[in-house]
Short mmCIF file of C-alpha atoms and ligand atoms in Angstrom, two decimals:
data_model
loop_
_atom_site.label_atom_id
_atom_site.label_comp_id
_atom_site.label_asym_id
_atom_site.label_seq_id
_atom_site.Cartn_x
_atom_site.Cartn_y
_atom_site.Cartn_z
CA MET A 432 -116.46 -157.07 59.41
CA LYS A 433 -112.75 -157.73 59.19
CA ILE A 434 -111.20 -155.27 56.75
CA THR A 435 -107.69 -154.91 55.32
CA MET A 436 -106.77 -151.61 53.69
CA ILE A 437 -103.87 -151.94 51.27
CA GLY A 438 -102.14 -148.54 51.09
CA ALA A 439 -102.16 -146.22 54.11
CA GLY A 440 -101.99 -142.90 52.24
CA TYR A 441 -104.48 -140.03 52.21
CA VAL A 442 -107.36 -142.29 51.14
CA GLY A 443 -106.38 -145.61 52.73
CA LEU A 444 -105.60 -144.18 56.15
CA VAL A 445 -108.71 -142.00 56.33
CA SER A 446 -111.01 -144.77 55.02
CA GLY A 447 -109.40 -147.34 57.32
CA VAL A 448 -109.77 -145.26 60.45
CA CYS A 449 -113.35 -144.28 59.58
CA PHE A 450 -114.30 -147.93 59.01
CA ALA A 451 -112.74 -148.72 62.41
CA ASP A 452 -114.77 -145.89 63.89
CA PHE A 453 -117.92 -147.52 62.45
CA GLY A 454 -117.00 -150.54 64.58
CA HIS A 455 -115.24 -152.72 62.01
CA ASP A 456 -111.98 -154.50 62.74
CA VAL A 457 -109.42 -152.81 60.46
CA VAL A 458 -105.80 -153.43 59.52
CA CYS A 459 -104.07 -150.70 57.49
CA LEU A 460 -101.20 -152.10 55.50
CA ASP A 461 -98.46 -150.28 53.63
CA LYS A 462 -95.26 -151.27 51.89
CA ASP A 463 -93.63 -148.14 53.25
CA GLU A 464 -92.09 -149.37 56.50
CA SER A 465 -91.36 -145.89 57.82
CA LYS A 466 -95.02 -144.94 57.43
CA ILE A 467 -96.20 -148.01 59.35
CA ALA A 468 -93.51 -147.58 62.02
CA ALA A 469 -94.66 -143.97 62.53
CA LEU A 470 -98.32 -144.99 62.73
CA LYS A 471 -97.48 -147.68 65.27
CA LYS A 472 -95.85 -144.98 67.41
CA GLY A 473 -98.98 -142.86 67.14
CA GLU A 474 -97.45 -140.43 64.61
CA ILE A 475 -99.58 -139.45 61.60
CA PRO A 476 -97.55 -139.28 58.37
CA ILE A 477 -99.85 -136.75 56.68
CA PHE A 478 -101.60 -133.56 57.74
CA GLU A 479 -105.37 -134.01 57.78
CA PRO A 480 -107.54 -132.18 60.34
CA GLY A 481 -108.96 -134.49 63.02
CA LEU A 482 -107.10 -137.57 61.80
CA ALA A 483 -104.64 -137.91 64.68
CA GLN A 484 -107.40 -137.95 67.31
CA LEU A 485 -109.54 -140.42 65.38
CA VAL A 486 -106.58 -142.77 64.85
CA ALA A 487 -105.63 -142.61 68.54
CA HIS A 488 -109.21 -143.28 69.62
CA ASN A 489 -109.64 -146.34 67.40
CA VAL A 490 -106.21 -147.77 68.16
CA ALA A 491 -107.02 -147.47 71.87
CA ALA A 492 -110.34 -149.23 71.26
CA GLY A 493 -108.43 -152.12 69.65
CA ARG A 494 -110.22 -151.80 66.29
CA LEU A 495 -107.34 -150.34 64.25
CA ASN A 496 -103.95 -151.90 63.60
CA PHE A 497 -101.05 -151.19 61.28
CA THR A 498 -98.80 -153.67 59.53
CA THR A 499 -96.46 -154.32 56.63
CA GLU A 500 -97.29 -158.07 56.73
CA LEU A 501 -99.89 -158.89 54.12
CA THR A 502 -100.30 -162.63 54.58
CA ALA A 503 -102.11 -162.80 57.91
CA ALA A 504 -104.06 -159.60 57.36
CA VAL A 505 -105.57 -160.72 54.04
CA ALA A 506 -106.20 -164.29 55.13
CA GLY A 507 -108.29 -163.09 58.06
CA SER A 508 -110.32 -160.52 56.11
CA ASP A 509 -113.87 -160.43 54.79
CA VAL A 510 -113.02 -157.40 52.67
CA VAL A 511 -109.71 -156.20 51.22
CA PHE A 512 -109.61 -152.63 49.91
CA ILE A 513 -106.95 -151.57 47.40
CA ALA A 514 -106.19 -147.89 48.09
CA VAL A 515 -102.76 -147.56 46.48
CA GLY A 516 -101.70 -144.68 44.24
CA THR A 517 -102.63 -144.47 40.55
CA PRO A 518 -100.42 -141.59 39.36
CA SER A 519 -100.03 -140.49 35.75
CA ARG A 520 -97.78 -142.88 33.89
CA ARG A 521 -94.60 -141.17 32.81
CA GLY A 522 -94.58 -140.52 29.11
CA ASP A 523 -98.21 -141.01 28.08
CA GLY A 524 -100.53 -139.74 30.83
CA HIS A 525 -102.44 -143.01 31.25
CA ALA A 526 -103.11 -144.03 34.84
CA ASP A 527 -100.17 -146.08 36.12
CA LEU A 528 -101.83 -149.26 37.38
CA SER A 529 -98.68 -151.10 38.36
CA TYR A 530 -99.32 -150.56 42.10
CA VAL A 531 -102.91 -151.79 41.80
CA TYR A 532 -101.92 -154.91 39.87
CA ALA A 533 -99.02 -155.64 42.23
CA ALA A 534 -101.41 -155.39 45.17
CA ALA A 535 -103.90 -157.70 43.39
CA ARG A 536 -101.18 -160.33 42.92
CA GLU A 537 -100.11 -160.12 46.55
CA ILE A 538 -103.70 -160.37 47.76
CA ALA A 539 -104.52 -163.31 45.46
CA ALA A 540 -101.95 -165.64 46.93
CA ASN A 541 -103.28 -165.10 50.46
CA LEU A 542 -107.05 -165.21 50.11
CA SER A 543 -108.89 -167.57 52.41
CA GLY A 544 -112.67 -168.03 52.52
CA PHE A 545 -115.02 -165.79 50.53
CA THR A 546 -113.39 -162.37 50.26
CA VAL A 547 -114.53 -159.19 48.57
CA VAL A 548 -111.63 -157.35 46.91
CA VAL A 549 -112.51 -153.68 46.45
CA THR A 550 -110.72 -151.14 44.27
CA LYS A 551 -110.99 -147.87 46.15
CA SER A 552 -108.17 -146.35 44.12
CA THR A 553 -109.32 -144.28 41.14
CA VAL A 554 -108.89 -146.69 38.23
CA PRO A 555 -109.82 -146.56 34.54
CA VAL A 556 -112.76 -148.49 33.16
CA GLY A 557 -111.92 -152.16 32.88
CA THR A 558 -109.36 -152.26 35.69
CA GLY A 559 -111.69 -154.37 37.84
CA ASP A 560 -111.80 -156.96 35.04
CA GLU A 561 -108.00 -157.11 35.01
CA VAL A 562 -107.79 -157.31 38.83
CA GLU A 563 -110.23 -160.23 38.69
CA ARG A 564 -108.19 -161.92 35.94
CA ILE A 565 -104.94 -161.49 37.89
CA ILE A 566 -106.42 -162.96 41.07
CA ARG A 567 -107.94 -165.91 39.23
CA GLU A 568 -104.68 -166.59 37.37
CA THR A 569 -102.59 -166.36 40.56
CA ASN A 570 -104.96 -168.40 42.71
CA PRO A 571 -107.47 -170.45 40.67
CA GLU A 572 -109.03 -171.86 43.87
CA ALA A 573 -109.84 -168.50 45.43
CA ASP A 574 -113.44 -167.68 46.36
CA PHE A 575 -113.70 -163.92 45.76
CA ALA A 576 -115.55 -161.06 44.09
CA VAL A 577 -113.98 -157.87 42.72
CA VAL A 578 -115.96 -154.71 43.44
CA SER A 579 -115.41 -151.07 42.49
CA ASN A 580 -115.98 -148.50 45.23
CA PRO A 581 -114.41 -145.18 44.22
CA GLU A 582 -113.65 -142.63 46.92
CA PHE A 583 -114.91 -139.04 46.75
CA LEU A 584 -113.36 -137.56 49.89
CA ARG A 585 -111.56 -134.22 49.69
CA GLU A 586 -108.25 -133.70 51.42
CA GLY A 587 -108.63 -131.14 54.19
CA ALA A 588 -112.21 -132.30 54.92
CA ALA A 589 -111.57 -136.00 54.46
CA ILE A 590 -113.09 -137.38 57.65
CA GLU A 591 -116.27 -135.34 57.36
CA ASP A 592 -116.57 -136.32 53.68
CA PHE A 593 -116.04 -139.99 54.44
CA LYS A 594 -118.55 -140.02 57.27
CA ARG A 595 -121.16 -137.89 55.52
CA PRO A 596 -120.82 -138.65 51.82
CA ASP A 597 -123.28 -137.36 49.22
CA ARG A 598 -123.39 -140.94 47.93
CA ILE A 599 -121.53 -144.22 48.04
CA VAL A 600 -120.99 -145.80 44.64
CA ILE A 601 -120.51 -149.55 44.47
CA GLY A 602 -119.94 -151.41 41.21
CA VAL A 603 -120.64 -155.12 41.27
CA ASP A 604 -120.66 -157.52 38.32
CA GLY A 605 -122.23 -160.89 37.57
CA ASN A 606 -124.06 -162.68 40.31
CA GLY A 607 -122.87 -160.27 42.93
CA ASP A 608 -125.39 -160.97 45.68
CA ARG A 609 -122.77 -162.05 48.22
CA ALA A 610 -120.53 -159.06 47.42
CA ARG A 611 -123.48 -156.69 47.56
CA ALA A 612 -124.46 -158.00 51.00
CA VAL A 613 -120.90 -157.61 52.30
CA MET A 614 -120.60 -154.04 50.97
CA THR A 615 -123.97 -153.10 52.45
CA GLU A 616 -122.72 -154.36 55.81
CA VAL A 617 -119.44 -152.42 55.46
CA TYR A 618 -121.35 -149.17 54.88
CA ARG A 619 -124.33 -149.96 57.14
CA PRO A 620 -123.72 -147.03 59.55
CA LEU A 621 -123.77 -144.55 56.65
CA TYR A 622 -126.69 -146.26 54.99
CA LEU A 623 -128.67 -145.97 58.23
CA ASN A 624 -127.65 -142.30 58.20
CA GLN A 625 -129.43 -141.95 54.83
CA SER A 626 -126.33 -141.69 52.62
CA PRO A 627 -127.52 -143.15 49.33
CA LEU A 628 -125.85 -146.40 48.31
CA LEU A 629 -125.75 -146.47 44.53
CA PHE A 630 -125.19 -149.94 43.09
CA THR A 631 -124.06 -150.05 39.46
CA SER A 632 -122.07 -152.30 37.19
CA ARG A 633 -118.33 -152.32 37.87
CA ARG A 634 -117.42 -150.43 34.69
CA THR A 635 -120.08 -147.81 35.34
CA SER A 636 -118.79 -147.27 38.85
CA GLU A 637 -115.23 -146.86 37.58
CA LEU A 638 -116.39 -144.29 35.05
CA ILE A 639 -118.51 -142.36 37.58
CA LYS A 640 -115.37 -141.38 39.47
CA TYR A 641 -113.64 -139.97 36.38
CA ALA A 642 -116.80 -138.32 35.06
CA GLY A 643 -117.28 -136.61 38.45
CA ASN A 644 -113.73 -135.31 38.66
CA ALA A 645 -113.70 -134.20 35.02
CA PHE A 646 -116.96 -132.32 35.49
CA LEU A 647 -115.64 -130.48 38.55
CA ALA A 648 -112.37 -129.68 36.78
CA MET A 649 -114.41 -128.32 33.85
CA LYS A 650 -116.48 -126.17 36.18
CA ILE A 651 -113.34 -124.63 37.74
CA THR A 652 -111.81 -124.08 34.33
CA PHE A 653 -115.00 -122.49 33.03
CA ILE A 654 -115.07 -119.88 35.78
CA ASN A 655 -111.33 -119.27 35.34
CA GLU A 656 -111.91 -118.43 31.68
CA MET A 657 -114.82 -116.20 32.68
CA ALA A 658 -112.42 -114.47 35.09
CA ASP A 659 -110.03 -113.71 32.24
CA LEU A 660 -112.92 -112.33 30.20
CA CYS A 661 -114.08 -110.26 33.17
CA GLU A 662 -110.65 -108.63 33.34
CA LYS A 663 -110.90 -107.70 29.65
CA VAL A 664 -114.45 -106.34 29.75
CA GLY A 665 -114.49 -104.76 33.22
CA ALA A 666 -116.84 -107.24 34.91
CA ASN A 667 -116.54 -108.96 38.29
CA VAL A 668 -116.16 -112.74 38.25
CA GLN A 669 -117.34 -113.17 41.83
CA ASP A 670 -120.64 -111.53 40.94
CA VAL A 671 -120.84 -113.61 37.75
CA ALA A 672 -120.26 -116.77 39.82
CA ARG A 673 -122.95 -115.76 42.30
CA GLY A 674 -125.30 -114.77 39.53
CA ILE A 675 -125.04 -118.13 37.79
CA GLY A 676 -124.49 -120.21 40.94
CA LEU A 677 -127.85 -119.25 42.42
CA ASP A 678 -129.42 -121.08 39.49
CA GLY A 679 -130.14 -124.47 41.03
CA ARG A 680 -129.25 -126.19 37.76
CA ILE A 681 -125.71 -124.79 38.02
CA GLY A 682 -125.03 -124.62 41.76
CA SER A 683 -122.59 -122.29 43.51
CA LYS A 684 -119.80 -124.72 44.38
CA PHE A 685 -116.56 -124.94 42.40
CA LEU A 686 -117.11 -121.49 40.91
CA HIS A 687 -114.17 -119.76 42.57
CA ALA A 688 -111.75 -118.28 40.05
CA GLY A 689 -108.12 -118.85 40.87
CA PRO A 690 -104.75 -120.06 39.64
CA GLY A 691 -106.03 -123.31 38.10
CA TYR A 692 -106.77 -126.68 39.65
CA GLY A 693 -103.99 -128.89 40.98
CA GLY A 694 -103.65 -131.64 43.54
CA SER A 695 -103.35 -135.38 43.55
CA CYS A 696 -106.57 -136.07 41.63
CA PHE A 697 -107.93 -133.61 39.05
CA PRO A 698 -104.78 -133.26 36.90
CA LYS A 699 -104.06 -136.98 36.66
CA ASP A 700 -107.70 -138.08 36.47
CA THR A 701 -108.70 -135.66 33.70
CA LEU A 702 -105.67 -136.78 31.71
CA ALA A 703 -106.39 -140.46 32.30
CA LEU A 704 -110.01 -139.98 31.18
CA VAL A 705 -108.80 -138.28 28.00
CA LYS A 706 -106.51 -141.25 27.32
CA THR A 707 -109.18 -143.87 28.03
CA ALA A 708 -111.64 -142.06 25.75
CA GLN A 709 -109.08 -141.79 22.95
CA ASP A 710 -108.29 -145.50 23.26
CA HIS A 711 -111.98 -146.25 22.83
CA ASP A 712 -112.23 -143.95 19.83
CA SER A 713 -114.66 -141.73 21.70
CA PRO A 714 -112.69 -138.56 22.45
CA VAL A 715 -113.89 -136.26 25.23
CA ARG A 716 -113.06 -132.91 23.67
CA LEU A 717 -114.39 -130.79 26.52
CA VAL A 718 -112.08 -132.57 28.93
CA GLU A 719 -109.13 -132.37 26.52
CA THR A 720 -109.64 -128.62 26.33
CA THR A 721 -110.02 -128.35 30.11
CA VAL A 722 -106.65 -130.06 30.56
CA ALA A 723 -104.96 -127.76 28.04
CA VAL A 724 -106.54 -124.56 29.41
CA ASN A 725 -105.63 -125.46 32.97
CA ASP A 726 -102.04 -126.35 32.07
CA ASN A 727 -101.61 -122.95 30.42
CA ARG A 728 -103.16 -121.14 33.30
CA LYS A 729 -100.55 -121.99 35.90
CA ARG A 730 -97.68 -120.29 34.07
CA ALA A 731 -100.07 -117.52 33.03
CA MET A 732 -100.54 -116.79 36.74
CA GLY A 733 -96.78 -116.46 37.10
CA ARG A 734 -96.85 -113.97 34.20
CA LYS A 735 -99.72 -112.14 35.88
CA VAL A 736 -97.51 -111.61 38.94
CA ILE A 737 -94.67 -110.37 36.75
CA ALA A 738 -97.02 -107.96 34.97
CA ALA A 739 -98.28 -106.64 38.32
CA THR A 740 -94.70 -105.74 39.31
CA GLY A 741 -94.31 -103.71 36.12
CA GLY A 742 -93.03 -106.46 33.85
CA ASP A 743 -89.53 -107.24 35.09
CA VAL A 744 -88.73 -109.32 38.16
CA ARG A 745 -85.08 -110.05 37.43
CA GLY A 746 -83.09 -109.80 40.65
CA ARG A 747 -86.20 -108.75 42.57
CA LYS A 748 -87.69 -110.62 45.47
CA VAL A 749 -91.16 -112.16 45.26
CA ALA A 750 -92.81 -113.79 48.30
CA VAL A 751 -95.27 -116.64 47.75
CA LEU A 752 -97.81 -117.48 50.46
CA GLY A 753 -99.35 -120.94 50.22
CA LEU A 754 -97.61 -123.77 48.38
CA THR A 755 -100.00 -126.72 48.78
CA PHE A 756 -102.71 -127.15 46.14
CA LYS A 757 -105.36 -126.13 48.64
CA PRO A 758 -105.60 -125.25 52.34
CA ASN A 759 -105.73 -127.77 55.20
CA THR A 760 -103.50 -130.34 53.56
CA ASP A 761 -99.76 -130.87 53.26
CA ASP A 762 -100.23 -132.36 49.77
CA MET A 763 -98.05 -130.67 47.15
CA ARG A 764 -98.81 -133.02 44.25
CA ASP A 765 -99.36 -130.96 41.08
CA SER A 766 -99.87 -127.80 43.10
CA PRO A 767 -100.21 -124.66 40.92
CA ALA A 768 -97.53 -123.11 43.16
CA ILE A 769 -94.92 -125.33 41.49
CA ALA A 770 -95.48 -123.85 38.01
CA ILE A 771 -96.01 -120.32 39.33
CA VAL A 772 -92.74 -120.37 41.27
CA GLN A 773 -90.94 -121.86 38.27
CA THR A 774 -92.24 -119.09 36.00
CA LEU A 775 -91.02 -116.46 38.46
CA LYS A 776 -87.62 -118.14 38.74
CA ASP A 777 -87.37 -118.43 34.96
CA ALA A 778 -87.89 -114.67 34.79
CA GLY A 779 -85.01 -114.13 37.24
CA ALA A 780 -86.96 -113.48 40.43
CA GLU A 781 -85.65 -114.46 43.84
CA VAL A 782 -88.53 -116.35 45.41
CA THR A 783 -89.29 -116.93 49.08
CA GLY A 784 -92.10 -119.31 49.98
CA TYR A 785 -94.13 -120.01 53.08
CA ASP A 786 -96.83 -122.59 53.78
CA PRO A 787 -98.39 -123.53 57.14
CA GLU A 788 -98.23 -127.32 56.61
CA GLY A 789 -96.68 -128.01 53.21
CA MET A 790 -93.07 -126.90 53.70
CA ASP A 791 -91.55 -130.38 54.09
CA ASN A 792 -93.23 -131.66 50.95
CA ALA A 793 -92.55 -128.39 49.11
CA ARG A 794 -88.82 -128.69 49.76
CA LYS A 795 -88.85 -132.02 47.88
CA LEU A 796 -90.54 -130.50 44.83
CA ILE A 797 -89.41 -126.87 44.66
CA ASP A 798 -85.74 -126.05 44.98
CA GLY A 799 -83.77 -122.89 44.40
CA ILE A 800 -86.02 -120.79 46.62
CA GLU A 801 -85.82 -119.61 50.22
CA TYR A 802 -88.29 -120.93 52.75
CA ALA A 803 -89.54 -118.55 55.45
CA LYS A 804 -90.96 -119.32 58.88
CA ASP A 805 -93.99 -117.06 58.52
CA PRO A 806 -95.63 -114.63 56.04
CA TYR A 807 -93.74 -111.63 57.45
CA GLU A 808 -90.32 -113.21 57.15
CA ALA A 809 -91.27 -114.23 53.58
CA ALA A 810 -92.32 -110.67 52.77
CA ALA A 811 -89.12 -109.01 54.05
CA ARG A 812 -87.63 -106.84 51.24
CA ALA A 813 -90.08 -108.35 48.73
CA GLU A 814 -91.45 -106.36 45.82
CA ALA A 815 -94.55 -108.51 45.51
CA LEU A 816 -96.48 -110.71 47.89
CA VAL A 817 -98.49 -113.43 46.13
CA ILE A 818 -101.29 -115.45 47.73
CA VAL A 819 -101.42 -118.79 45.92
CA THR A 820 -103.33 -120.88 48.50
CA GLU A 821 -106.11 -119.48 50.69
CA TRP A 822 -105.01 -120.76 54.10
CA ASN A 823 -107.01 -119.13 56.90
CA GLU A 824 -103.88 -117.57 58.35
CA PHE A 825 -103.54 -115.45 55.19
CA ARG A 826 -107.05 -114.03 55.52
CA ALA A 827 -106.16 -111.49 58.19
CA LEU A 828 -102.64 -110.35 57.32
CA ASP A 829 -101.21 -107.39 59.23
CA PHE A 830 -100.75 -104.97 56.33
CA ALA A 831 -98.98 -102.32 58.38
CA ARG A 832 -96.38 -104.90 59.39
CA LEU A 833 -96.07 -106.13 55.80
CA LYS A 834 -95.70 -102.63 54.43
CA ALA A 835 -92.95 -101.85 56.92
CA THR A 836 -90.93 -104.87 55.82
CA MET A 837 -91.60 -105.01 52.05
CA LYS A 838 -89.56 -103.04 49.55
CA THR A 839 -92.66 -102.36 47.43
CA PRO A 840 -96.14 -102.88 48.88
CA LEU A 841 -97.88 -104.99 46.22
CA LEU A 842 -100.31 -107.84 46.90
CA VAL A 843 -101.25 -110.26 44.11
CA ASP A 844 -104.23 -112.20 45.45
CA LEU A 845 -104.71 -115.22 43.20
CA ARG A 846 -107.57 -116.50 45.42
CA ASN A 847 -109.59 -113.28 45.72
CA ILE A 848 -109.63 -113.47 49.51
CA TYR A 849 -109.39 -109.69 49.96
CA ARG A 850 -111.37 -106.74 48.68
CA LYS A 851 -109.37 -104.11 46.87
CA ASP A 852 -110.30 -101.28 49.23
CA GLU A 853 -109.24 -103.33 52.29
CA VAL A 854 -105.75 -103.62 50.84
CA THR A 855 -105.23 -100.29 49.07
CA ARG A 856 -106.14 -98.26 52.14
CA HIS A 857 -102.94 -99.57 53.70
CA GLY A 858 -100.96 -98.10 50.82
CA PHE A 859 -100.67 -101.34 48.86
CA SER A 860 -101.16 -101.88 45.15
CA TYR A 861 -103.47 -104.81 44.58
CA ALA A 862 -104.15 -107.30 41.78
CA SER A 863 -106.63 -110.17 41.91
CA VAL A 864 -108.36 -112.57 39.54
CA GLY A 865 -111.27 -111.50 37.35
CA ARG A 866 -112.19 -108.36 39.26
CA PRO A 867 -112.04 -104.80 37.96
CA ASP A 868 -108.99 -102.77 38.99
P1 LIG B 1259 -100.99 -142.00 48.51
O1 LIG B 1259 -99.83 -141.91 47.61
O2 LIG B 1259 -101.15 -141.01 49.61
O3 LIG B 1259 -101.05 -143.45 49.19
C1 LIG B 1259 -100.83 -144.64 48.54
C2 LIG B 1259 -100.12 -145.58 49.50
O4 LIG B 1259 -100.10 -146.90 48.94
C3 LIG B 1259 -98.66 -145.22 49.76
O5 LIG B 1259 -98.47 -145.07 51.15
C4 LIG B 1259 -97.88 -146.43 49.22
O6 LIG B 1259 -96.72 -146.70 49.96
C5 LIG B 1259 -98.89 -147.52 49.32
N1 LIG B 1259 -98.68 -148.70 48.45
C6 LIG B 1259 -98.41 -148.73 47.14
N2 LIG B 1259 -98.35 -149.99 46.70
C7 LIG B 1259 -98.59 -150.80 47.77
C8 LIG B 1259 -98.69 -152.20 47.95
N3 LIG B 1259 -98.54 -153.06 46.94
N4 LIG B 1259 -98.94 -152.68 49.18
C9 LIG B 1259 -99.11 -151.81 50.21
N5 LIG B 1259 -99.05 -150.48 50.09
C10 LIG B 1259 -98.79 -149.98 48.89
O7 LIG B 1259 -102.27 -141.98 47.56
P2 LIG B 1259 -103.74 -141.41 47.88
O8 LIG B 1259 -103.77 -139.93 47.72
O9 LIG B 1259 -104.23 -142.03 49.13
O10 LIG B 1259 -104.55 -142.02 46.64
C11 LIG B 1259 -104.85 -143.39 46.56
C12 LIG B 1259 -105.89 -143.60 45.49
O11 LIG B 1259 -107.10 -142.93 45.86
C13 LIG B 1259 -105.51 -143.01 44.12
O12 LIG B 1259 -106.02 -143.84 43.11
C14 LIG B 1259 -106.23 -141.68 44.10
O13 LIG B 1259 -106.53 -141.25 42.80
C15 LIG B 1259 -107.50 -142.02 44.85
N6 LIG B 1259 -108.15 -140.88 45.49
C16 LIG B 1259 -107.41 -139.95 46.15
C17 LIG B 1259 -108.04 -138.89 46.79
C18 LIG B 1259 -107.23 -137.85 47.52
O14 LIG B 1259 -107.79 -136.80 47.86
N7 LIG B 1259 -105.96 -138.08 47.79
C19 LIG B 1259 -109.43 -138.77 46.75
C20 LIG B 1259 -110.17 -139.75 46.09
C21 LIG B 1259 -109.51 -140.80 45.46
#
């Protein structure tokens, strides 16, 4: 199959290279010339484990190319994926579909022969209808089908997720036999590997993506509220999570209490689902509450740090370890660290941050703080050390070294990666989330 991927970001680049690795002939296209120039030189514009090697391998095999030129790429394609961003629209929280619609217009003018146009971006219910309308209006002669195929990969484990998905959801409308056959061919290697291919209507497929993300966000938020309750009643949230997670109906994943969900998907997708539901006069109150509880939580974690220092951080140094929204990515979008650092700064703290891969992106989003080259430089003269993201390199900190450099030995572990006794025996005070002091 000849495939064009419009948008070479976290999803487009990973999907494109994995399709190439399946044996398809793939062109990844982006409007961002610097991104394409870097890719052509063999440089990977994002941090994603295993991606550089897989790109190099498929480029060398001649199956993967990069371009900014849409015309030839689309004209020669059997399938065109739209994998552009759908951020929250400024002002009202709806998904901003301007990039998707712009891509649809550009594709429309260049279609040649039967082509399946696939929205891989996360898009609200009904977006496929509008993409179809735009293409038909722009190019009435075009022979095409618009399909929804939401992506479920997780940053940090993106290649593994793409190659071994729990399911592949494909939404096809009308007489979609030709589109269905093409999509089955695109995913044949996974299908042969027993990944279930779930065909639904286009609107259903679009909603599945939001329902999935909202459910996971709710699960995280639920355990976070349980953690707060645990702190009040003297219970241990990790044991509560294990105790409920072993129930097969609940499942143990996404039950880790922490500083609240962030990232490029859950915050914007929960909000967009709330807006879609309100527009259809069918409000999703559980999701509305999840959004509100999670928003509050991020600053509350900043206040938790302040409380752990004794209540006043003015003029005192606080070191923050981990700035990305989760480990193994350089993605800073909506990271809880942003609100936590802001809360500390608002209270007068001098903040130093360190992240293994996210520093370049962090600098664009968080200013007025110092950036350190490692955890120990960050901790120098600090009166609190805060773990916000559970990178592996923070799991075995040298406490003697930290204690020697910090002004006050206090660890606030917002990811519960240590046990209290492991930390206090080095002379540290310790605070964590939802566990008895
Ligand atoms: P991203 O911002 O990393 O990448 C989007 C890319 O599209 C950018 O490089 C941008 O330059 C490019 N682009 C925008 N308009 C274009 C156009 N008209 N022509 C060519 N290129 C264009 O975004 P992302 O994180 O890859 O997310 C893409 C979509 O996938 C979003 O809808 C997101 O919700 C969804 N999604 C993301 C993840 C994730 O973990 N990041 C997971 C599942 C789904």
